[in-house]
Coordinates of N, CA and C in Angstrom, one line a residue:
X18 N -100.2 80.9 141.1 CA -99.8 80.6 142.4 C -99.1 79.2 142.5
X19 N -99.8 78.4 141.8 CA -99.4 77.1 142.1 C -97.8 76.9 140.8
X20 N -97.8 77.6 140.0 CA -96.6 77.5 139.3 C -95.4 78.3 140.2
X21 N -95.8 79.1 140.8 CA -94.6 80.7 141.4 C -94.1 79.1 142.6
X22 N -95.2 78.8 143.4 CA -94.5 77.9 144.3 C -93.4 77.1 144.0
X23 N -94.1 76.3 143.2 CA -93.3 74.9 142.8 C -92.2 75.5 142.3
X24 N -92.2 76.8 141.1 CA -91.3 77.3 140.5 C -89.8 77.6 141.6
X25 N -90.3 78.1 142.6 CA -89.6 78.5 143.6 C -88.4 77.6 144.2
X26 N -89.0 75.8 143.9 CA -88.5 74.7 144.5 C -88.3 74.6 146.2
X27 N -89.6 74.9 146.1 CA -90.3 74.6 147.7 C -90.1 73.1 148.4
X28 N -89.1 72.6 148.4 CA -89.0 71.2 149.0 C -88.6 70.9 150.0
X29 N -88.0 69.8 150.7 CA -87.7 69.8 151.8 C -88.7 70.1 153.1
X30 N -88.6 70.7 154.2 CA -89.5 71.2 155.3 C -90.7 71.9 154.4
X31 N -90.3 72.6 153.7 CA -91.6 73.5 152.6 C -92.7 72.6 152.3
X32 N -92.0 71.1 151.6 CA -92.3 70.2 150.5 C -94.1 70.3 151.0
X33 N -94.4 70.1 152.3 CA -95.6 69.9 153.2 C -96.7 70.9 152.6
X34 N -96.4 72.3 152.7 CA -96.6 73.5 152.6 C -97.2 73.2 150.8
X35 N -96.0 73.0 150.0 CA -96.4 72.8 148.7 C -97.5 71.8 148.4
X36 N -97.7 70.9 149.2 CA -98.5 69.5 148.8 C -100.3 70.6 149.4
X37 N -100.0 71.0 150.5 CA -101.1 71.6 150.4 C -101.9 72.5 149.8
X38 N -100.7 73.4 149.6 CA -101.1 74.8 148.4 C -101.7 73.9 147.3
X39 N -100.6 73.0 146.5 CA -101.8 72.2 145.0 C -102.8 71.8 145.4
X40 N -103.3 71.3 146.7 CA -104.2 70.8 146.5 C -105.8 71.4 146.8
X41 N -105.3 73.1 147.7 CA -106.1 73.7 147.7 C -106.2 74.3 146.1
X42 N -105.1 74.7 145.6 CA -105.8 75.2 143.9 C -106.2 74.4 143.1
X43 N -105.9 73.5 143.6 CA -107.0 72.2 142.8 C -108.1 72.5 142.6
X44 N -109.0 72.4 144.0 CA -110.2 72.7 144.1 C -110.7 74.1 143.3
X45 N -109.9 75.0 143.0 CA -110.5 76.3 142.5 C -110.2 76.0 141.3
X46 N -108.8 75.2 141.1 CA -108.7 74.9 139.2 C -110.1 74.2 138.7
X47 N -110.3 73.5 139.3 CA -111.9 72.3 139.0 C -113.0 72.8 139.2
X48 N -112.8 74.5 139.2 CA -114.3 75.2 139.0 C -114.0 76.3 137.7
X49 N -112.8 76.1 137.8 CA -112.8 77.5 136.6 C -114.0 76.7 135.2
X50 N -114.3 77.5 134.4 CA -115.0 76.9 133.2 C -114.0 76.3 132.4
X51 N -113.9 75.5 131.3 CA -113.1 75.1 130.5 C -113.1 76.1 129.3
X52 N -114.1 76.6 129.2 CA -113.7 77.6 127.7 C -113.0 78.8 128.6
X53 N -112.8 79.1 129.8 CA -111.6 80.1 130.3 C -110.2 79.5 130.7
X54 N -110.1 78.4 130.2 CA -108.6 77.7 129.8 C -108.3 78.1 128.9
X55 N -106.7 78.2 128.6 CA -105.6 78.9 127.2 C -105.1 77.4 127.2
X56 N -104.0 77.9 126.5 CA -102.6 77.0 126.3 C -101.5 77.2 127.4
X57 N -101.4 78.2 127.4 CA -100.7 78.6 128.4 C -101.0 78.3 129.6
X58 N -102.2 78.5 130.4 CA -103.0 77.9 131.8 C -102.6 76.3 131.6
X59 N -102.8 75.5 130.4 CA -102.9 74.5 130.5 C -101.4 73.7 130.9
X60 N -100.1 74.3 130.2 CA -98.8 74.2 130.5 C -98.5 74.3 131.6
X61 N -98.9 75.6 132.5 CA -98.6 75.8 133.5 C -99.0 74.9 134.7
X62 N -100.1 74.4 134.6 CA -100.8 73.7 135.4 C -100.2 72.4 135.4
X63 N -100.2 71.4 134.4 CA -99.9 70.4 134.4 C -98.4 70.5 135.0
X64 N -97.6 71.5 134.1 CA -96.0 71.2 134.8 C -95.9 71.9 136.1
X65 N -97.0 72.8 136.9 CA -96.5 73.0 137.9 C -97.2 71.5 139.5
X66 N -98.1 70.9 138.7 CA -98.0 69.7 139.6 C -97.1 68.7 139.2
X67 N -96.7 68.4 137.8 CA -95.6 67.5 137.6 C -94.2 67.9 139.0
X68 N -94.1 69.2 138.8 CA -92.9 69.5 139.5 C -93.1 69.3 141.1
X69 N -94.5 69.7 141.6 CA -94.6 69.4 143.0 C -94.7 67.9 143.2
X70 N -94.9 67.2 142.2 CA -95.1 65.7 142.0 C -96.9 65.7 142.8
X71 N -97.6 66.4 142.7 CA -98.8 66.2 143.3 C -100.0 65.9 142.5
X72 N -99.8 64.4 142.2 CA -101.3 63.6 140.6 C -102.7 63.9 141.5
X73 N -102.9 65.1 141.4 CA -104.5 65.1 142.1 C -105.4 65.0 141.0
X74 N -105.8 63.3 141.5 CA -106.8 62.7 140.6 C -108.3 63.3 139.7
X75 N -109.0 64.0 140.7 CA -109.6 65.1 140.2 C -109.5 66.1 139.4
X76 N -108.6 66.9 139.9 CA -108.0 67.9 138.3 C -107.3 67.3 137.2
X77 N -106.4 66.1 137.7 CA -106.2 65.5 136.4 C -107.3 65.1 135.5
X78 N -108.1 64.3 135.8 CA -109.4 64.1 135.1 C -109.9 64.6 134.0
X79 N -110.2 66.0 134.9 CA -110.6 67.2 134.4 C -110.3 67.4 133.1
X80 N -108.7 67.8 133.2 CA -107.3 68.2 132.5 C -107.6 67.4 131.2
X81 N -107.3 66.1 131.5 CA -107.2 65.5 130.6 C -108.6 65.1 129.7
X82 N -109.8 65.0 130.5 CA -111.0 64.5 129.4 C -111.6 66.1 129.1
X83 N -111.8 67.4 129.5 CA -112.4 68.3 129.1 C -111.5 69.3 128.7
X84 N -110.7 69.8 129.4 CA -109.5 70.7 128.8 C -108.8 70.4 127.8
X85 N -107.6 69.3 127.7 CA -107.2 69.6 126.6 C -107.9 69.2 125.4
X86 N -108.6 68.3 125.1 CA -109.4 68.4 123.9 C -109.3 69.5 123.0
X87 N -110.2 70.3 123.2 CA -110.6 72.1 122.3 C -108.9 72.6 122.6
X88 N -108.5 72.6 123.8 CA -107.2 73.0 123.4 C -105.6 72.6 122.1
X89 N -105.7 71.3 122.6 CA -104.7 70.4 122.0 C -104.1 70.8 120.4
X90 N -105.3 71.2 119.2 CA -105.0 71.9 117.9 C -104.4 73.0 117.9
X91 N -103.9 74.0 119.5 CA -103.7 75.2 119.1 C -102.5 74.9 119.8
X92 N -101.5 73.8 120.3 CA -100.7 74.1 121.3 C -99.3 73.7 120.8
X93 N -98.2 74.6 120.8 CA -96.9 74.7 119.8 C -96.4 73.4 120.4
X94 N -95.1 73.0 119.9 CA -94.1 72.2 119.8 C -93.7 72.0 121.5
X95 N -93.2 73.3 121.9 CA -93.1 73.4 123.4 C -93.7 73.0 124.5
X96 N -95.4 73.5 124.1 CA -96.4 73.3 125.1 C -96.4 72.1 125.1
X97 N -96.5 71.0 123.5 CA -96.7 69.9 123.5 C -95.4 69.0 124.5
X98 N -94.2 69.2 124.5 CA -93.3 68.7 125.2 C -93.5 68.7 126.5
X99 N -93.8 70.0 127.1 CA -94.3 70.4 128.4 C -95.3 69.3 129.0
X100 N -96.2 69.4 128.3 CA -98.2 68.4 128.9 C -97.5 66.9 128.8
X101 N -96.8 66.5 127.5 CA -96.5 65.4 127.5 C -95.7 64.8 128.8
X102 N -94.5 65.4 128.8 CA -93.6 65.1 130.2 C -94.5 65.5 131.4
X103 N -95.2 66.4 131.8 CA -95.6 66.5 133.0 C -97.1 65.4 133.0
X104 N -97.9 65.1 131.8 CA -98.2 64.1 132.7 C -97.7 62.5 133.0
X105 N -96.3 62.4 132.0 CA -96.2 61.3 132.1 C -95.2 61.3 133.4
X106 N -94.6 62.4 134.2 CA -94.0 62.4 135.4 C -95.5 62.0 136.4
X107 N -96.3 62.4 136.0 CA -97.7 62.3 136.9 C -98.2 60.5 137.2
X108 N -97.6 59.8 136.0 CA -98.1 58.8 135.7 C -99.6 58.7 135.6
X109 N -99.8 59.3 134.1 CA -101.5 59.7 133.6 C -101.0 59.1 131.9
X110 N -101.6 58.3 131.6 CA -101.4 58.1 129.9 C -101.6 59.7 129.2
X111 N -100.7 60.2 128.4 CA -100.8 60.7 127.7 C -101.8 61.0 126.2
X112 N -103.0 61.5 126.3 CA -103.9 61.4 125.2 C -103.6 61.2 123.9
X113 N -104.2 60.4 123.2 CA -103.5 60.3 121.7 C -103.4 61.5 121.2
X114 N -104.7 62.4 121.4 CA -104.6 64.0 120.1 C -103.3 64.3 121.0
X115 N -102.8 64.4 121.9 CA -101.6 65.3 122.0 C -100.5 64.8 121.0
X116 N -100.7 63.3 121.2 CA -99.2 62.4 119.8 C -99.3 62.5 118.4
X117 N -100.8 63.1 118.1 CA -101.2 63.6 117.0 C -100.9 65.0 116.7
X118 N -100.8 65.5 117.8 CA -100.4 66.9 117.3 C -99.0 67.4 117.7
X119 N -98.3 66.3 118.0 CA -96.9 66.5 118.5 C -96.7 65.6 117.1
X120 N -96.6 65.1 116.1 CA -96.6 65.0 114.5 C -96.2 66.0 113.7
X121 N -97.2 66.9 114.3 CA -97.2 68.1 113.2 C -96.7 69.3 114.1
X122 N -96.0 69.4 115.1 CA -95.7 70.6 116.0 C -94.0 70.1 115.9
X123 N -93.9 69.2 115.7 CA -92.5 68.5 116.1 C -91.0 69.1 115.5
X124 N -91.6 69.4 114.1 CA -90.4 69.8 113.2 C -90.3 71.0 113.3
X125 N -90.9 72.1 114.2 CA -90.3 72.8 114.5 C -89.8 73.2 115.7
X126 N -89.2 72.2 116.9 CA -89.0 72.4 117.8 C -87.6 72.8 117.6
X127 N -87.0 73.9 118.6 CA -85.7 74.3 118.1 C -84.6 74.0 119.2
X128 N -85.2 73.5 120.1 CA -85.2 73.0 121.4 C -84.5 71.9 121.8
X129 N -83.0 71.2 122.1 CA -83.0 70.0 121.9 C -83.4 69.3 123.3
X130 N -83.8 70.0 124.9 CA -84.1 69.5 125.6 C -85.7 69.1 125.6
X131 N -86.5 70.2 124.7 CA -87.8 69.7 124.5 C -87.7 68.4 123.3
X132 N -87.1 68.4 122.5 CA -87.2 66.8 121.5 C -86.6 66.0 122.6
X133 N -85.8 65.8 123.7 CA -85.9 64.8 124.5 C -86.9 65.0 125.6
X134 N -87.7 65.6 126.2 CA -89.0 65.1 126.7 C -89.8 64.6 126.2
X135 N -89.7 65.0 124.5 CA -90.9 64.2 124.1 C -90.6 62.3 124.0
X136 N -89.5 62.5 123.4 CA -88.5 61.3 123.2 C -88.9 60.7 124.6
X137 N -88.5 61.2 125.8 CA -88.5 60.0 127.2 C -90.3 60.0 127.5
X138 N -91.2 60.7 126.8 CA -92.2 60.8 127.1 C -93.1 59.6 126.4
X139 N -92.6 59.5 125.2 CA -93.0 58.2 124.5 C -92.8 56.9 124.7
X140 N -91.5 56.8 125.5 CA -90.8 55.7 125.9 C -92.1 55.1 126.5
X141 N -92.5 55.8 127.4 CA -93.4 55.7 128.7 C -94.8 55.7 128.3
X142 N -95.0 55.7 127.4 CA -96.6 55.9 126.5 C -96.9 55.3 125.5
X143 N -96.0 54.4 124.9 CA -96.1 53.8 123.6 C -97.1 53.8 123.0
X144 N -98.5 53.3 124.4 CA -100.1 52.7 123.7 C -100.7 53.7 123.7
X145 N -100.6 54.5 123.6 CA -101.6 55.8 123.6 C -101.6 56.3 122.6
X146 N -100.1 56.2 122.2 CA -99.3 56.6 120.2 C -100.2 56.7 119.2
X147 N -101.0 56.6 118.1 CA -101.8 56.2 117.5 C -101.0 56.3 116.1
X148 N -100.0 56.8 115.9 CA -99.3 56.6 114.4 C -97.9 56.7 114.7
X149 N -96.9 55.8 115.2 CA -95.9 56.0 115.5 C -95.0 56.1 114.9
X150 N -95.4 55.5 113.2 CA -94.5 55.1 112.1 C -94.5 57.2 111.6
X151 N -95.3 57.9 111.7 CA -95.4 58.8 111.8 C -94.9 59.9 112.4
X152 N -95.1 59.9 113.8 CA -93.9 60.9 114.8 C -92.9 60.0 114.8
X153 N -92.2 58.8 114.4 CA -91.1 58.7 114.4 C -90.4 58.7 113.0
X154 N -90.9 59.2 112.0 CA -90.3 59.8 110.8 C -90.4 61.2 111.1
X155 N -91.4 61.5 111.9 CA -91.3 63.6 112.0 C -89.8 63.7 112.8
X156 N -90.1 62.6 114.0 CA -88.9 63.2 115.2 C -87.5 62.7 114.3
X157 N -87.1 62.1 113.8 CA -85.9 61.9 112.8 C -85.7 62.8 111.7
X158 N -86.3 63.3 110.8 CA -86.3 64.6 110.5 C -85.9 65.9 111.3
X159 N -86.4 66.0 112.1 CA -86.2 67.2 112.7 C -84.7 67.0 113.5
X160 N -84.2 66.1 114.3 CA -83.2 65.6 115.0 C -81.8 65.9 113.6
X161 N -82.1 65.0 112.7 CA -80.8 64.6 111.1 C -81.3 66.5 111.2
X162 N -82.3 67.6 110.7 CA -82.3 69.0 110.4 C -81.5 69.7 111.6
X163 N -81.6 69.4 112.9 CA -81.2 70.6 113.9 C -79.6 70.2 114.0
X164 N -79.2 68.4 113.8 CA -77.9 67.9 113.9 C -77.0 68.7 113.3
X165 N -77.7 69.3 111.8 CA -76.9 70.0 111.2 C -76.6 71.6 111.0
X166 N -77.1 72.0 111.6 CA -77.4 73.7 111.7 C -77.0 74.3 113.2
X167 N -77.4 73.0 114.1 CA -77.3 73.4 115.4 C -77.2 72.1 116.2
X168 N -75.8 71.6 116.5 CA -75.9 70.1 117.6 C -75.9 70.5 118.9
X169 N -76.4 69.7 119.5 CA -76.5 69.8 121.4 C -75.2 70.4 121.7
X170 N -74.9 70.4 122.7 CA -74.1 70.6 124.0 C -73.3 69.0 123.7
X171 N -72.3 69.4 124.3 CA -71.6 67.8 124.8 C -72.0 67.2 125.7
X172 N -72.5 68.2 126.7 CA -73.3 67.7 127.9 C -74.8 66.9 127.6
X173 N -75.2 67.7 126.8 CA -76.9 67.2 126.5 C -76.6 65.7 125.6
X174 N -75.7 65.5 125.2 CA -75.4 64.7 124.2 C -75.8 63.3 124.6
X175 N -75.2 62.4 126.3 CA -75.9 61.0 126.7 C -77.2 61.2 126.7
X176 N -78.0 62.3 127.0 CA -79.4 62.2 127.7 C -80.1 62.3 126.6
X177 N -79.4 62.8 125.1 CA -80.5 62.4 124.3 C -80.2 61.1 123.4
X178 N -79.3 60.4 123.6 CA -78.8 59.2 122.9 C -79.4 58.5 123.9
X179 N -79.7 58.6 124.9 CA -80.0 57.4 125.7 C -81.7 57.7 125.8
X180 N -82.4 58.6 125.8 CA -83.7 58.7 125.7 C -84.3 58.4 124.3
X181 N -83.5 58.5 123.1 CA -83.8 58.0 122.3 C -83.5 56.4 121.9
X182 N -82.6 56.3 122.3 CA -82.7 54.3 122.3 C -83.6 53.6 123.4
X183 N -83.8 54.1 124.4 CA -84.8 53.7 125.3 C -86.2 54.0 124.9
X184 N -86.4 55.1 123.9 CA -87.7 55.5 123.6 C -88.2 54.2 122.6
X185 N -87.2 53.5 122.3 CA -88.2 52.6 121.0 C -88.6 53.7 119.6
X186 N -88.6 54.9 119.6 CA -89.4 55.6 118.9 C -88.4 55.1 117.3
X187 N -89.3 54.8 116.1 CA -88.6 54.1 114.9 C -88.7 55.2 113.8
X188 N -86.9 55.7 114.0 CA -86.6 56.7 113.6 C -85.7 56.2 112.3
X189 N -85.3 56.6 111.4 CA -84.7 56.0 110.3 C -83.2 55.7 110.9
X190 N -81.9 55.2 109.7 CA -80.3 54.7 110.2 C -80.0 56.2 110.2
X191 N -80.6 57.1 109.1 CA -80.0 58.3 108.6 C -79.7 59.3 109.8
X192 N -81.0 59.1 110.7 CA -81.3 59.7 112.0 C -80.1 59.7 113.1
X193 N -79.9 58.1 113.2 CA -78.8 57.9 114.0 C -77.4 57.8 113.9
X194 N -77.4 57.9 112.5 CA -76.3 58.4 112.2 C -75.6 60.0 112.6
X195 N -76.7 60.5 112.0 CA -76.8 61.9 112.2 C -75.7 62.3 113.8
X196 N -76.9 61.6 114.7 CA -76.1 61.4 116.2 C -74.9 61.0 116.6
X197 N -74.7 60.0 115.5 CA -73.7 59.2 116.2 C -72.2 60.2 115.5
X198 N -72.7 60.8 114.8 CA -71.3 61.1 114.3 C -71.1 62.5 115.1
X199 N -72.4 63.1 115.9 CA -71.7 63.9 116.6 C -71.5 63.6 117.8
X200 N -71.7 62.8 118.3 CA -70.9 61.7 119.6 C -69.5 62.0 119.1
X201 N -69.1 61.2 117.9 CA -67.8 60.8 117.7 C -67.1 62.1 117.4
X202 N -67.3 63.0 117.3 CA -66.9 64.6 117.0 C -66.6 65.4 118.3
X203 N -67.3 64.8 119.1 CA -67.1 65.7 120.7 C -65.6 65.3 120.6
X204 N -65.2 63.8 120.4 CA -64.1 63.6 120.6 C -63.0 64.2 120.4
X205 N -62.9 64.0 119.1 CA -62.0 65.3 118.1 C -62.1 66.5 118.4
X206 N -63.2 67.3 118.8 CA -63.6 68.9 118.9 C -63.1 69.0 120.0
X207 N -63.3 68.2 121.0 CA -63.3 69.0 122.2 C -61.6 68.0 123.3
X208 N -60.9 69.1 123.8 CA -60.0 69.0 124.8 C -60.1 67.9 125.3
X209 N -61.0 68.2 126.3 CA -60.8 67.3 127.5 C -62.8 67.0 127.5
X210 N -63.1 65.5 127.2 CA -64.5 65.0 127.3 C -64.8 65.3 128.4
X211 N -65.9 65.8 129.2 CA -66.7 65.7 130.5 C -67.4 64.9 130.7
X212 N -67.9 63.6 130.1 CA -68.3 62.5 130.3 C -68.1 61.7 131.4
X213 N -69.6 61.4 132.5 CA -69.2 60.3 133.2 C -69.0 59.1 132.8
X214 N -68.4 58.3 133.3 CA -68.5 56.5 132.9 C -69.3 56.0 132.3
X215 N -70.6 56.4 133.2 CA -72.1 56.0 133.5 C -72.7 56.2 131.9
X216 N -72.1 57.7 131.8 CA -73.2 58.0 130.4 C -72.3 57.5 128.9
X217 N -71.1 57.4 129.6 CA -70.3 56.9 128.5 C -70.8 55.1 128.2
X218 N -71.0 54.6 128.9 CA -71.4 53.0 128.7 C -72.7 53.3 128.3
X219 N -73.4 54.2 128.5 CA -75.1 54.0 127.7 C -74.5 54.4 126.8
X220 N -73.8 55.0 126.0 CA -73.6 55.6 124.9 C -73.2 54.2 123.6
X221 N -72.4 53.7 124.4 CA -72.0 52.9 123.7 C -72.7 51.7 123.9
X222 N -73.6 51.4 124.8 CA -74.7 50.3 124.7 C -75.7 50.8 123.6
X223 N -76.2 52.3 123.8 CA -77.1 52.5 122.3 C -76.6 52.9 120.9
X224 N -75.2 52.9 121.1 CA -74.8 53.4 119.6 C -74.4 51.7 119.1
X225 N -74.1 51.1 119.8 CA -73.8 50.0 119.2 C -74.1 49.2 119.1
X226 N -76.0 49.1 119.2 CA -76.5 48.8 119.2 C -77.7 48.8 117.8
X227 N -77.5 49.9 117.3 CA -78.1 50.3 116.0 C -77.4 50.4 115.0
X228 N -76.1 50.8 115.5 CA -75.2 50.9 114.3 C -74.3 49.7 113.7
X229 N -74.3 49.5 112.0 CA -73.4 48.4 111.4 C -72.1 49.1 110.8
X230 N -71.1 48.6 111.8 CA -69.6 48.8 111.8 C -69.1 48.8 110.6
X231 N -69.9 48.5 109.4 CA -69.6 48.2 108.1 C -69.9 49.4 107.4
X232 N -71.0 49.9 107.8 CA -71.6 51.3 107.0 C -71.6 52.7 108.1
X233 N -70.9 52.1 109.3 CA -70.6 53.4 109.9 C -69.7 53.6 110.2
X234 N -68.6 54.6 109.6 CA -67.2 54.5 109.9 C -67.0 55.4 111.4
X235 N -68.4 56.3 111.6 CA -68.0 57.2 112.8 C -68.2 56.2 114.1
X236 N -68.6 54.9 114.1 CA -68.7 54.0 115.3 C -67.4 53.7 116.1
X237 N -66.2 53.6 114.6 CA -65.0 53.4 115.5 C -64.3 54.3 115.6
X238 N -64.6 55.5 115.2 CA -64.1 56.5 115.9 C -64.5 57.0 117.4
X239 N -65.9 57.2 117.6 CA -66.4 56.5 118.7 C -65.9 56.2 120.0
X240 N -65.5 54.6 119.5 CA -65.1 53.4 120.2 C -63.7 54.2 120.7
X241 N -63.2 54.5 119.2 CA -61.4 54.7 120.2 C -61.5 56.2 121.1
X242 N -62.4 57.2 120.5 CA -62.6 58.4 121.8 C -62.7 57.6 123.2
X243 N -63.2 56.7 123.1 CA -63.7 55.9 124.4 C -62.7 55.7 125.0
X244 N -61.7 54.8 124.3 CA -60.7 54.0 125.0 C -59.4 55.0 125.0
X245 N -59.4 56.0 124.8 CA -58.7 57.0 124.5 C -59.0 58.0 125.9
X246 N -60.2 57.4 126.5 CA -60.2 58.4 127.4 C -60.1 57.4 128.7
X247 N -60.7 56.5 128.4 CA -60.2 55.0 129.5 C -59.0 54.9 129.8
X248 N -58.0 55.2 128.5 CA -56.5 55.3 128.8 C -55.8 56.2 129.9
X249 N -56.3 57.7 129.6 CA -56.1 58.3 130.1 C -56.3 58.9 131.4
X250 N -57.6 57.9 131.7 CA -58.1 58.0 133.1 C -58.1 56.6 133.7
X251 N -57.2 55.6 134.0 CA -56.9 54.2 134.0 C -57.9 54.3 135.4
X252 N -58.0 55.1 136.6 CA -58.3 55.1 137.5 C -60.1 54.9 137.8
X253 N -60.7 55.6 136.8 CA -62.1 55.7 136.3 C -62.5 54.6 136.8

C-alpha cells in the first residue's frame, strides 16, 4: 500500500493524504516480525518512504538495527542501490554491512542509473564506509567493464560524471578515463549535443580536474566539443 501510493506520485493537495497513509503503515510495519521480512519488503519500504520523503523515526530504527542485518547477505546489486539511496534521501547513515555488501554485489550491476545511486549515496556516507579502498576499486572496474560493452545515454552522461567526482569515491585514472573518453565521443557521435550549460561546466569542472592533459589526449577533444558548441550557440 504504502509503495502503490507513493508509486502513484501522490503530491501536491494528495501530498497530506500520503504523509498520513506512511505513517499509519508505519505502525503495522513495526509489528510485523522481522523473520517475515524478504529483500524485497525491505526495498520496497525504504524506497517507498524515501519517495514520500516521510523519515518515520520508529520504523527507521527498526529497519535499520533489526531488519536489514539477517537480510543485507542476500540482497543483489539493485536492492543494494535502492536501501542505500533511500535511506540516504531519508537522511539515516547508511549501515556499513550494506557498503560491505555493495563490494561484492557491485560488479554486477548492469544498471548505469543504479552505479550512480550508489556513487551519490557514498558521497553522503563516507563514515559509515568501512573499506573504501575496496568499493572504490570494485566501482571502477565495473564502470572501465560496462564503459566498454555498454556506455550510458548522452543524457545520463553529466549525472554520472558529476556524482562521481562529488562522491570522493577513489577509483583508479583508468576509470576516469574510461569516462572521459566517452564524454569526448558524444561529441563526434552525436549531431546535435543536448547538453545544458549547467551540466556542461560540471563536466568540465570534474574532467579537469582529474585529468593530466599530457596523458589524456581525449581532454582536448573534450574541451573543443565544448567550445564548438559555445560557438555555435553564442547566445547560451
Amino acid at each position: 500500500v504504502a509503495h502503490a501510493y507513493t508509486r502513484g506520485g501522490q503530491v501536491g493537495e494528495a501530498g497530506r493524504v500520503t504523509i498520513n497513509l506512511l505513517c499509519a503503515c508505519a505502525r503495522e510495519l513495526r509489528r510485523i516480525p522481522v523473520e517475515a521480512w524478504d529483500a524485497k519488503c525491505l526495498t520496497l519500504c525504504v524506497n517507498s518512504y524515501a519517495m514520500g520523503r516521510v523519515a518515520h523515526e520508529r520504523l527507521l530504527s527498526r529497519v535499520v538495527e533489526e531488519v536489514i542485518p539477517p537480510l543485507v547477505g542476500g540482497l543483489s546489486g539493485m536492492q543494494i542501490a535502492l536501501v542505500a539511496h533511500g535511506l540516504t534521501r531519508l537522511k539515516q547513515p547508511v549501515p556499513p554491512s550494506v557498503w560491505l555488501r555493495a563490494q561484492n554485489v557491485v560488479e554486477g550491476l548492469e544498471d548505469w542509473q543504479q552505479i550512480t545511486l550508489i556513487l551519490q549515496s557514498y558521497g553522503k556516507n563516507q563514515a559509515t564506509v568501512m573499506d573504501p579502498e575496496a568499493l572504490g576499486a570494485a566501482l571502477g572496474r565495473r564502470i572501465r567493464t560496462l564503459m566498454a560493452s555498454r556506455r550510458p545515454a548522452a543524457e545520463t552522461l553529466p549525472v554520472l560524471v558529476y556524482a562521481l567526482w562529488k562522491s570522493d569515491v577513489p577509483v583508479d585514472a583508468e576509470c576516469w578515463g574510461a569516462v572521459g573518453q566517452a564524454c569526448a565521443d558524444v561529441f563526434s557521435d552525436e549531431k546535435s549535443v543536448r547538453w545544458k550549460l549547467s551540466e556542461v561546466a560540471n563536466m568540465l569542472s570534474a574532467l579537469t580536474s582529474v585529468a593530466d592533459p599530457n596523458t589524456s589526449p581525449w581532454i582536448h577533444d573534450f574541451a573543443g566539443g565544448v567550445i564548438n558548441m559555445l560557438w555555435g550557440n553564442p547566445f547560451s
